[in-house]
Amino acid sequence: MTAGTNRETPRYGVLGYPTLMLGVFFLGPFGIMVAVSFFHRVPGGFYEPAFELANYARFFTPLFVEHLVLSMYVAVLVAVICVSIGFPFTYLLTRLPRRTQVLWLVFLLSVLSLSEVIVAFSWSVLLSRTAGVSNLLAWAGLMDKPASWTPGFPAMLLGLTYLAFPYTVLMLYPPLSRLDPELGEAARTMGASPLRTFFTVVVPVLRPAILAGLIMVFVFVLGAYLIPQILGRPQHWTLSVLITDQAIYQSNLPFAAAMAVFLLAASLGLIALTLGIGRRAGLRS
Amino acid sequence: MQGLVLDNVSKSFGRVRAVAEVSLDLPDGKLVCFLGPSGCGKTTLLRLIAGLEAPSAGRILIDGEDITELPAHRRNVGMVFQSLALFPHLTVAQNIAYGLRIQAAGKDEQRKRADELLELVRLPGLGDRHVSQLSGGQRQRVATARALALKPRLFLLDEPLSALDAKLREEMQLELTLLQRRLGITTILVTHDQREAMTMSDLVVVMAEGQVQQLGPPLEIYRNPANRFVADFIGTSNLLDGTVGEDGSVSIEGRTIRVAARPPEATPGGRVTVSVRPEDVHVLPGAHDGANRLSGTVTFVRDVGASVETYIDCAGTTIVSHATPKDRASVSPGDPATVELPQPACVVLTT
């Protein structure tokens, strides 16, 4: 009995360290942010401790609601694009020889090493009228003259998709490579073409992975604040951009904190909803 | 022309030759076992027949129709996979009716066929269960039912019983054999378990290194193995090296062994192997002279209840004898003994 207890203690000790770090570096700042969201802003200065709901009251303005809806819309759109390209891509990738797979994964990892700033500026150059790919298309005779594709909504979507795509693939890779190939082969012997096998077996079997991928990209895009600024017009700015703007340029930390809390709550609610729908669909089938 | 014909079929993976120029003519309605050690190409051969791999060379024909170029989903073969490959997102009935769903059959028809097949594999009323709620034997039956749902031309099984425990495996072997006889469907079973092959099949195809070593009914293969590999792989065998004499007998360790039959390749003076099954070897206490007898020393006696195994060292070669407790010779390790090899049991192998 005592031997058992002795063995248990160090195990909890090991867990204690990450718990402590998480508390100090995550829960602490988060608590401060929640507190600040109720503080009173001192115009021209900083803020002072108070308890007022004025920051939250500002949400009920058309401008704020518009940006919230836009942020959700962009995040959902990019998540759907990333997963609907990334899932078939990763599925085909796992069917390739091991060496080819490793090369692709190394390439995707190297894309991950690029910061959001570099990605944003590279795309803004590539999509520009003066130095972008449209020059090549005009030279090849596919276009009359070079055009400017940035800033704009499609440019912003492209940049965000580019940024989130490697994460999508890396997230879908483990479940897809663990998928028993005999499942697909069984479908083939029962008369399903490769395409029908993909949609009637591979996709439904991996629905949890697809859902997880969608949620991850959604959350990831919600937090992106540089690409919308560089590749999008002001009317395309997501809530994250507004938060940055309020916190850094307007020095309105209480309002920025309130927006951050609200964004977090809204996205958690949406994720819970998605998971709920996913589970109900799982029970039904 | 009825049945399945493989015409010079080869399959290479890179530099590895998994199946090398296999030609087989399998009759309609029989249960055929592909038997061999792991890596002998038996599973690859099955996958070639199912269309899950394309042959590097050769042709495959069913009932005279060349299906070599036909993709798997147009061949109409039913297959039970090693992992069973039941779809985890579907219920038992939906699993069984998957093929019908692909053919866009009506919901009622799907349900009706699923119920019929569940009846056939003796699992009535389990249609609405989820695959994860089934036991190993039930899963095995569902996979069988699913493979038969489209009334396939061929029924292929890739080591389907390997995940079951020994008792359940024997039950399922019997059940599958009876099912196959009832339906009369041409069936190919891949296995590395020779007992399974012996008890279930009408015909056994023994494979090694991508090639067919022998094709025949199980007892024929057991009694008259074609070569050393088959003699050694199917059951256990005493393999004795010797030289063919002028009169057709074989000389082993200076003793004359008269053999059952001499294949034409065994010319006088040639080196051959004589295969004798352990249960055909008689043990006599003490040293005796005479034809078909070898003398030696008992090294080990193992009494396993139902049979007694006696190991005798004859000038460096160990000969094993299996006897029933009733027929056992009263010898113990260290005793001199003589083994008698009855002439009809001595099979001459040249390769």
XYZ file of C-alpha atoms in Angstrom:
636
model
C 0.000 0.000 0.000
C 2.635 2.520 1.034
C 4.719 1.537 -1.988
C 1.787 2.439 -4.200
C 1.383 5.844 -2.591
C 5.097 6.538 -2.943
C 4.907 5.794 -6.612
C 1.874 8.061 -7.045
C 3.439 11.129 -5.468
C 6.209 11.801 -8.033
C 3.699 11.322 -10.821
C 1.582 14.179 -9.477
C 4.783 16.138 -8.902
C 5.560 15.873 -12.588
C 2.093 17.152 -13.428
C 2.488 19.994 -10.977
C 5.112 21.784 -13.026
C 3.074 22.283 -16.209
C 0.043 23.147 -14.084
C 2.038 25.864 -12.336
C 3.436 27.234 -15.601
C 0.013 27.220 -17.194
C -1.368 29.085 -14.199
C 1.375 31.689 -14.176
C 1.665 32.336 -17.902
C -1.828 31.639 -19.180
C -4.508 31.918 -16.497
C -2.793 34.922 -14.874
C -2.700 37.135 -17.970
C -6.150 35.905 -18.953
C -7.524 36.932 -15.566
C -5.900 40.337 -15.908
C -7.473 40.746 -19.345
C -10.915 39.831 -18.058
C -10.463 42.344 -15.213
C -9.262 45.096 -17.524
C -12.313 44.618 -19.746
C -14.407 46.028 -16.889
C -12.026 48.905 -16.085
C -12.603 52.546 -16.855
C -10.655 54.114 -19.666
C -8.926 57.423 -18.967
C -8.939 59.384 -22.271
C -5.442 60.470 -23.207
C -4.062 58.244 -20.474
C -4.379 54.552 -19.684
C -7.099 53.026 -17.467
C -8.119 52.910 -13.851
C -9.685 50.099 -11.837
C -13.453 50.217 -11.899
C -16.404 48.006 -12.657
C -18.386 49.237 -15.610
C -20.095 47.515 -18.518
C -19.558 50.424 -20.919
C -16.958 48.503 -22.914
C -19.360 45.636 -23.424
C -22.228 48.010 -24.200
C -20.328 49.192 -27.273
C -20.842 45.778 -28.849
C -24.419 46.663 -29.593
C -23.458 49.036 -32.393
C -23.965 48.076 -36.050
C -20.266 48.568 -36.807
C -19.163 46.092 -34.149
C -21.774 43.485 -35.076
C -20.747 43.824 -38.717
C -17.121 43.122 -37.912
C -18.011 40.207 -35.655
C -20.125 38.633 -38.394
C -17.362 39.317 -40.929
C -14.720 37.716 -38.685
C -16.817 34.576 -38.232
C -17.627 34.468 -41.941
C -13.969 34.774 -42.974
C -12.875 32.166 -40.424
C -15.558 29.675 -41.497
C -14.833 30.289 -45.176
C -11.073 29.791 -44.809
C -11.651 26.697 -42.631
C -13.918 25.158 -45.269
C -11.497 26.014 -48.100
C -8.468 24.657 -46.193
C -10.121 21.384 -45.211
C -11.789 20.782 -48.566
C -8.437 21.186 -50.315
C -6.307 19.766 -47.505
C -8.309 16.573 -46.913
C -8.122 15.130 -50.450
C -4.540 16.404 -50.695
C -3.492 14.632 -47.500
C -5.423 11.491 -48.486
C -3.507 11.300 -51.771
C -0.275 12.147 -49.945
C -0.655 9.156 -47.609
C -1.052 6.892 -50.646
C 2.350 7.953 -52.047
C 5.658 6.176 -51.327
C 7.141 6.966 -47.933
C 10.036 9.033 -49.347
C 7.745 11.301 -51.338
C 5.552 11.780 -48.280
C 8.524 12.865 -46.180
C 9.636 15.367 -48.847
C 6.157 16.920 -48.953
C 5.967 17.122 -45.177
C 9.387 18.764 -44.982
C 8.250 21.288 -47.592
C 5.067 22.047 -45.649
C 7.027 22.406 -42.414
C 9.362 24.874 -44.080
C 6.335 26.925 -45.133
C 5.343 26.958 -41.464
C 8.635 28.559 -40.570
C 7.601 31.704 -42.474
C 6.072 34.373 -40.261
C 2.693 35.907 -40.968
C 4.454 39.191 -41.837
C 6.586 37.611 -44.565
C 3.618 35.686 -45.980
C 1.485 38.840 -46.053
C 4.103 41.014 -47.749
C 5.108 38.292 -50.234
C 1.516 37.866 -51.359
C 0.987 41.617 -51.550
C 3.946 41.779 -53.948
C 2.819 38.735 -55.935
C -0.686 40.122 -56.346
C 0.363 43.687 -57.099
C 0.013 45.328 -60.491
C 3.613 46.480 -60.728
C 5.506 43.281 -59.815
C 2.896 40.544 -59.496
C 1.979 37.389 -61.362
C -0.510 39.304 -63.502
C 2.513 40.630 -65.413
C 3.397 37.064 -66.351
C -0.169 36.376 -67.458
C -0.220 39.587 -69.519
C 3.111 38.643 -71.070
C 1.744 35.197 -71.947
C -1.230 36.855 -73.598
C -3.795 35.508 -71.093
C -4.636 39.036 -69.888
C -4.810 42.396 -71.669
C -2.732 44.250 -69.103
C -1.400 43.626 -65.581
C -3.989 44.122 -62.835
C -3.838 44.819 -59.128
C -5.411 42.050 -57.050
C -4.552 43.475 -53.667
C -5.844 44.690 -51.322
C -9.155 42.902 -51.596
C -11.310 40.154 -50.127
C -10.023 37.328 -52.399
C -6.406 38.371 -51.686
C -7.094 38.227 -47.953
C -8.716 34.778 -48.265
C -5.767 33.559 -50.312
C -3.249 34.784 -47.745
C -5.133 33.274 -44.823
C -5.611 29.954 -46.656
C -1.916 29.858 -47.499
C -1.047 30.435 -43.860
C -3.464 27.848 -42.459
C -3.016 25.145 -45.110
C 0.169 23.520 -43.722
C -1.435 23.294 -40.273
C -4.476 21.642 -41.824
C -2.347 19.027 -43.593
C -0.211 18.346 -40.520
C -3.346 17.917 -38.452
C -5.070 15.598 -40.936
C -1.945 13.563 -41.689
C -1.862 11.297 -38.591
C -5.506 10.096 -38.770
C -5.364 9.690 -42.548
C -2.133 7.700 -42.480
C -3.580 5.483 -39.729
C -6.702 4.778 -41.812
C -6.842 1.043 -42.575
C -6.375 0.813 -46.380
C -8.440 -2.378 -46.308
C -11.550 -0.249 -45.579
C -11.259 1.408 -48.966
C -10.346 -1.870 -50.635
C -13.408 -3.531 -49.130
C -15.548 -0.779 -50.657
C -13.823 -1.332 -54.008
C -14.626 -5.059 -54.000
C -18.263 -4.150 -53.369
C -18.463 -2.090 -56.528
C -17.575 1.414 -55.346
C -15.353 3.403 -57.706
C -12.330 5.156 -56.105
C -14.281 8.452 -56.004
C -17.348 6.892 -54.386
C -15.092 5.026 -51.957
C -13.618 8.370 -50.947
C -17.000 9.938 -50.256
C -18.799 6.929 -48.774
C -15.986 5.495 -46.653
C -12.939 7.727 -46.213
C -14.810 10.963 -45.446
C -17.413 9.529 -43.039
C -14.885 7.355 -41.187
C -12.665 10.389 -40.659
C -15.440 12.847 -39.804
C -13.977 13.540 -36.325
C -10.619 14.482 -37.895
C -12.344 16.719 -40.446
C -14.305 18.445 -37.688
C -11.154 18.941 -35.627
C -9.408 20.401 -38.689
C -12.259 22.826 -39.330
C -12.251 24.033 -35.729
C -8.485 24.437 -35.671
C -8.392 26.547 -38.851
C -11.392 28.550 -37.636
C -9.674 29.463 -34.367
C -6.382 30.055 -36.156
C -7.933 32.485 -38.663
C -9.854 34.331 -35.949
C -6.525 35.211 -34.367
C -4.806 36.353 -37.576
C -4.495 40.158 -37.585
C -1.691 41.019 -40.002
C -2.947 39.452 -43.213
C -6.362 41.216 -43.124
C -4.546 44.528 -42.603
C -2.099 44.046 -45.460
C -4.132 42.074 -47.999
C -7.618 43.332 -47.112
C -9.336 46.701 -47.250
C -10.480 48.365 -43.986
C -14.006 47.032 -44.488
C -12.530 43.516 -44.470
C -10.771 43.939 -41.161
C -11.604 41.209 -38.729
C -12.183 41.624 -35.024
C -8.570 40.716 -34.300
C -7.451 43.720 -36.339
C -9.858 45.960 -34.420
C -8.559 44.610 -31.115
C -4.977 45.356 -32.171
C -6.038 48.778 -33.365
C -7.797 49.612 -30.087
C -5.052 48.209 -27.873
C -2.009 49.606 -29.655
C -3.052 52.637 -31.680
C -6.055 53.961 -29.713
C -4.626 53.004 -26.303
C -8.083 51.779 -25.324
C -7.082 48.637 -23.476
C -10.394 48.131 -21.623
C -12.344 48.054 -24.897
C -9.727 45.837 -26.601
C -9.870 43.455 -23.630
C -13.678 43.386 -23.733
C -13.583 42.571 -27.460
C -11.050 39.811 -26.866
C -13.209 38.267 -24.137
C -16.257 38.503 -26.363
C -14.437 36.983 -29.363
C -13.217 34.127 -27.183
C -16.711 33.473 -25.822
C -18.274 33.669 -29.276
C -15.777 31.249 -30.830
C -16.064 28.818 -27.902
C -19.825 28.878 -28.361
C -19.493 28.184 -32.064
C -17.061 25.320 -31.448
C -19.419 23.791 -28.885
C -22.229 24.047 -31.397
C -20.131 22.366 -34.117
C -19.132 19.537 -31.796
C -22.744 19.089 -30.717
C -23.926 18.835 -34.302
C -21.066 16.438 -35.085
C -21.974 14.194 -32.147
C -25.648 14.123 -33.050
C -24.763 13.229 -36.642
C -22.492 10.497 -35.252
C -25.297 9.051 -33.131
C -27.737 9.124 -35.991
C -25.628 7.187 -38.503
C -14.773 -22.742 -69.676
C -15.730 -22.644 -66.025
C -13.702 -21.587 -63.017
C -10.760 -19.336 -62.424
C -7.681 -19.476 -64.614
C -4.377 -17.785 -63.874
C -2.150 -17.724 -66.910
C 1.537 -17.051 -66.209
C 0.757 -14.339 -63.678
C 3.682 -12.378 -62.205
C 3.804 -9.429 -59.842
C 6.883 -7.464 -58.842
C 7.148 -4.701 -56.271
C 10.236 -2.790 -57.312
C 12.950 -5.430 -57.387
C 11.009 -7.897 -55.235
C 9.201 -10.617 -57.151
C 6.145 -11.437 -55.027
C 4.462 -13.735 -57.533
C 6.510 -15.450 -60.224
C 4.835 -16.960 -63.298
C 1.959 -18.656 -61.550
C -0.376 -20.706 -63.710
C -3.399 -22.255 -62.066
C -6.663 -23.723 -63.269
C -9.136 -23.782 -60.397
C -12.414 -25.618 -60.909
C -15.790 -24.034 -60.298
C -17.527 -24.329 -56.933
C -14.565 -25.626 -54.944
C -12.930 -24.327 -51.798
C -9.283 -23.738 -52.595
C -6.625 -22.828 -50.036
C -3.514 -20.846 -50.852
C -1.133 -22.163 -48.221
C 2.408 -21.049 -47.510
C 4.695 -19.284 -45.058
C 4.456 -15.506 -44.683
C 5.946 -13.657 -47.636
C 5.343 -16.518 -50.076
C 3.100 -14.376 -52.288
C -0.235 -15.980 -51.410
C -1.893 -12.734 -50.316
C -0.521 -10.896 -53.360
C -1.970 -13.607 -55.576
C -5.365 -13.184 -53.904
C -5.181 -9.396 -54.329
C -4.358 -9.865 -58.011
C -7.483 -12.000 -58.387
C -9.564 -9.368 -56.559
C -8.133 -6.619 -58.759
C -6.574 -4.731 -55.844
C -3.170 -5.119 -57.513
C -2.412 -5.165 -61.223
C -0.230 -8.038 -62.451
C 3.160 -7.176 -63.985
C 2.557 -9.927 -66.534
C 0.064 -12.646 -67.313
C -3.702 -12.982 -67.599
C -6.543 -13.743 -65.192
C -9.782 -15.312 -66.482
C -13.094 -16.086 -64.775
C -15.385 -18.476 -66.642
C -13.423 -17.792 -69.803
C -13.675 -13.991 -69.525
C -10.390 -12.103 -69.371
C -10.627 -9.825 -66.297
C -6.969 -8.780 -66.155
C -7.730 -5.170 -67.069
C -11.011 -4.941 -65.147
C -10.775 -2.654 -62.078
C -11.662 -4.138 -58.675
C -15.076 -2.475 -58.497
C -16.270 -4.098 -61.707
C -15.135 -7.670 -60.972
C -17.923 -8.680 -58.615
C -15.795 -10.656 -56.212
C -16.617 -10.823 -52.516
C -13.688 -10.496 -50.188
C -13.157 -10.896 -46.463
C -10.070 -9.009 -45.348
C -7.576 -9.905 -42.661
C -8.658 -6.888 -40.588
C -12.266 -7.683 -41.659
C -12.476 -3.989 -42.710
C -15.976 -3.466 -41.347
C -17.040 0.160 -41.755
C -17.085 1.679 -38.270
C -19.488 4.465 -39.262
C -22.243 2.095 -40.372
C -24.497 -0.378 -38.591
C -24.309 -4.110 -39.253
C -27.173 -3.977 -41.775
C -25.703 -0.907 -43.493
C -22.346 -2.675 -43.718
C -23.917 -5.706 -45.366
C -26.025 -3.586 -47.726
C -23.154 -1.264 -48.699
C -22.749 -2.863 -52.126
C -26.479 -2.570 -52.793
C -26.404 1.069 -51.717
C -23.633 1.699 -54.245
C -25.835 0.088 -56.891
C -28.583 2.542 -55.807
C -30.927 -0.227 -54.652
C -33.994 0.843 -52.692
C -33.917 1.061 -48.900
C -36.396 -1.809 -48.528
C -34.393 -4.058 -50.818
C -31.191 -3.242 -48.903
C -32.835 -4.086 -45.602
C -34.357 -7.289 -46.975
C -31.034 -8.552 -48.348
C -29.218 -7.625 -45.131
C -31.769 -9.593 -43.088
C -31.446 -12.581 -45.443
C -27.686 -12.610 -45.067
C -27.818 -12.160 -41.306
C -30.061 -15.217 -41.266
C -27.521 -17.068 -43.428
C -24.626 -16.352 -41.051
C -26.835 -17.075 -38.029
C -26.960 -13.544 -36.641
C -30.642 -12.696 -37.043
C -31.853 -9.468 -35.489
C -28.424 -7.840 -35.130
C -28.888 -5.496 -38.091
C -29.189 -2.320 -36.045
C -26.148 -2.977 -33.864
C -23.003 -0.985 -34.316
C -19.876 -2.810 -35.412
C -18.129 -1.844 -32.172
C -20.822 -3.710 -30.195
C -19.999 -7.073 -31.770
C -17.760 -9.886 -30.541
C -14.891 -11.243 -32.650
C -16.896 -14.155 -34.019
C -19.872 -11.938 -34.822
C -17.660 -9.474 -36.693
C -16.227 -12.348 -38.685
C -19.746 -13.450 -39.648
C -20.808 -9.916 -40.599
C -17.742 -9.591 -42.838
C -18.666 -12.912 -44.473
C -22.260 -11.791 -44.988
C -21.121 -8.473 -46.455
C -18.781 -10.201 -48.910
C -21.633 -12.445 -50.112
C -24.277 -9.718 -50.357
C -23.856 -9.095 -54.089
C -23.855 -12.820 -55.001
C -20.243 -12.587 -56.192
C -18.588 -14.803 -58.770
C -15.695 -15.508 -56.409
C -15.485 -15.541 -52.642
C -12.021 -14.555 -51.425
C -10.821 -14.782 -47.842
C -7.497 -13.338 -46.688
C -6.573 -15.060 -43.410
C -9.969 -14.101 -42.011
C -9.717 -16.246 -38.891
C -6.250 -15.286 -37.730
C -7.532 -12.814 -35.118
C -9.804 -15.345 -33.389
C -8.832 -17.576 -30.475
C -8.195 -21.263 -31.198
C -11.589 -22.651 -30.170
C -13.603 -20.012 -32.015
C -11.338 -20.404 -35.033
C -12.183 -24.115 -35.333
C -15.896 -23.343 -35.029
C -15.669 -20.710 -37.743
C -13.647 -23.041 -39.993
C -16.461 -25.565 -39.859
C -19.102 -22.900 -40.342
C -17.348 -21.376 -43.355
C -16.878 -24.801 -44.943
C -20.559 -25.661 -44.521
C -21.593 -22.248 -45.865
C -19.366 -22.698 -48.914
C -20.801 -26.172 -49.608
C -24.351 -24.826 -49.309
C -23.765 -21.926 -51.681
C -21.421 -23.819 -54.006
C -19.470 -20.624 -54.662
C -15.873 -20.817 -55.867
C -13.883 -19.844 -52.788
C -10.234 -19.044 -52.230
C -8.900 -18.962 -48.702
C -5.431 -17.651 -47.953
C -3.862 -19.102 -44.851
C -0.537 -19.934 -43.297
C -2.199 -22.442 -40.985
C -1.801 -25.861 -42.582
C -4.348 -27.395 -40.236
C -6.903 -24.880 -41.470
C -6.011 -25.683 -45.071
C -6.189 -29.438 -44.484
C -9.573 -29.355 -42.744
C -11.352 -26.823 -44.936
C -10.274 -27.191 -48.511
C -11.117 -29.324 -51.520
C -7.833 -28.283 -53.105
C -4.641 -26.927 -51.603
C -2.184 -24.721 -53.468
C 1.119 -24.819 -51.600
C 3.194 -21.716 -52.305
C 6.745 -20.663 -51.540
C 8.847 -17.802 -52.882
C 6.119 -16.605 -55.220
C 5.699 -19.941 -56.929
C 3.244 -22.803 -56.725
C 4.988 -25.801 -55.193
C 2.124 -28.240 -55.422
C -1.589 -28.304 -56.230
C -3.824 -31.102 -55.091
C -6.367 -32.405 -52.614
C -5.152 -32.089 -49.003
C -4.558 -35.787 -48.396
C -2.766 -36.204 -51.699
C -0.413 -33.382 -50.754
C 0.125 -34.896 -47.333
C 0.783 -38.404 -48.614
C 2.729 -37.514 -51.752
C 4.540 -34.221 -51.258
C 6.097 -32.980 -54.491
C 9.321 -31.729 -52.977
C 11.292 -31.191 -49.794
C 9.586 -27.870 -49.069
C 6.073 -29.322 -49.210
C 7.070 -32.395 -47.173
C 8.564 -30.181 -44.505
C 5.870 -27.464 -44.504
C 2.798 -29.701 -44.479
C 2.891 -31.538 -41.182
C 6.232 -32.805 -40.017
C 8.353 -35.162 -41.960
C 11.540 -37.158 -41.543
C 13.743 -36.181 -44.471
C 16.566 -38.647 -45.123
C 19.261 -38.116 -47.753
C 20.286 -41.119 -49.787
C 21.468 -42.478 -53.121
C 19.346 -44.302 -55.676
C 20.515 -47.901 -56.228
C 20.416 -50.021 -59.422
C 17.237 -51.842 -58.405
C 15.363 -48.657 -57.646
C 15.730 -48.838 -53.887
C 17.462 -46.031 -51.993
C 20.584 -46.536 -49.939
C 20.690 -44.560 -46.680
C 23.589 -44.906 -44.242
C 24.519 -48.187 -45.999
C 21.079 -49.679 -45.477
C 18.726 -50.474 -48.328
C 15.350 -48.723 -48.184
C 12.682 -49.956 -50.537
C 10.461 -47.045 -51.500
C 6.841 -46.592 -52.548
C 7.515 -45.358 -56.056
C 10.510 -44.002 -57.879
C 9.955 -40.800 -59.860
C 11.517 -40.902 -63.360
C 13.977 -38.103 -62.416
C 15.542 -40.366 -59.773
C 18.123 -42.177 -61.887
C 20.459 -44.802 -60.374
C 23.357 -43.143 -58.580
C 21.474 -39.863 -58.071
C 21.065 -38.108 -54.730
C 17.495 -38.073 -53.453
C 15.566 -37.365 -50.255
C 13.249 -39.920 -48.703
C 10.326 -38.456 -46.780
C 8.606 -40.513 -44.093
C 5.796 -39.164 -41.891
C 6.466 -39.621 -38.162
C 3.245 -41.591 -37.646
C 4.457 -44.178 -40.194
C 7.723 -44.806 -38.376
C 7.715 -47.915 -36.159
C 10.172 -48.182 -33.293
C 11.567 -51.582 -32.214
C 13.619 -51.901 -29.017
C 17.207 -53.109 -29.550
C 19.294 -53.424 -32.720
C 17.816 -55.337 -35.670
C 19.003 -55.946 -39.186
C 16.917 -56.037 -42.290
C 15.571 -54.011 -45.152
C 13.929 -50.652 -44.409
C 15.424 -50.613 -40.934
C 17.867 -48.142 -39.414
C 19.495 -48.587 -36.023
C 20.298 -45.885 -33.525
C 19.910 -44.610 -29.994
C 16.840 -43.124 -28.370
C 17.575 -39.506 -27.428
C 14.244 -38.219 -26.187
C 10.741 -39.477 -25.478
C 7.853 -37.040 -25.192
C 4.536 -38.338 -23.954
C 1.841 -35.775 -24.746
C -1.058 -38.006 -23.712
C -2.784 -38.611 -27.023
C 0.483 -39.588 -28.700
C 4.028 -40.486 -27.838
C 6.876 -38.868 -29.736
C 10.152 -40.785 -29.819
C 13.360 -39.205 -31.138
C 16.013 -41.627 -32.357
C 19.505 -40.672 -33.466
C 20.560 -42.839 -36.433
C 24.216 -42.039 -37.297
C 23.707 -38.293 -36.929
C 20.185 -38.040 -38.381
C 17.306 -37.652 -35.952
C 14.227 -39.656 -36.869
C 10.957 -38.841 -35.141
C 8.226 -41.382 -34.545
C 4.685 -40.597 -33.448
C 2.729 -43.495 -31.946
C -0.479 -43.887 -30.033
C 0.017 -44.776 -26.348
C -1.228 -48.297 -27.181
C 1.428 -48.882 -29.874
C 4.316 -47.225 -28.097
C 7.613 -49.068 -27.964
C 8.944 -49.526 -24.426
C 12.156 -47.565 -24.855
C 13.716 -44.776 -22.824
C 16.484 -42.275 -23.656
C 19.852 -43.951 -24.057
C 18.424 -47.312 -25.186
C 19.441 -48.819 -28.512
C 16.516 -48.953 -30.906
C 15.665 -49.666 -34.533
C 13.285 -47.705 -36.702
C 11.298 -49.459 -39.353
C 10.232 -47.419 -42.374
C 7.363 -49.213 -44.180
C 7.863 -49.266 -47.927
C 4.523 -47.587 -48.885
C 5.315 -44.681 -46.551
C 8.722 -43.891 -48.090
C 8.233 -41.089 -50.638
C 11.181 -40.188 -52.863
C 11.770 -36.466 -53.463
C 14.219 -35.201 -56.037
C 14.019 -31.476 -55.257
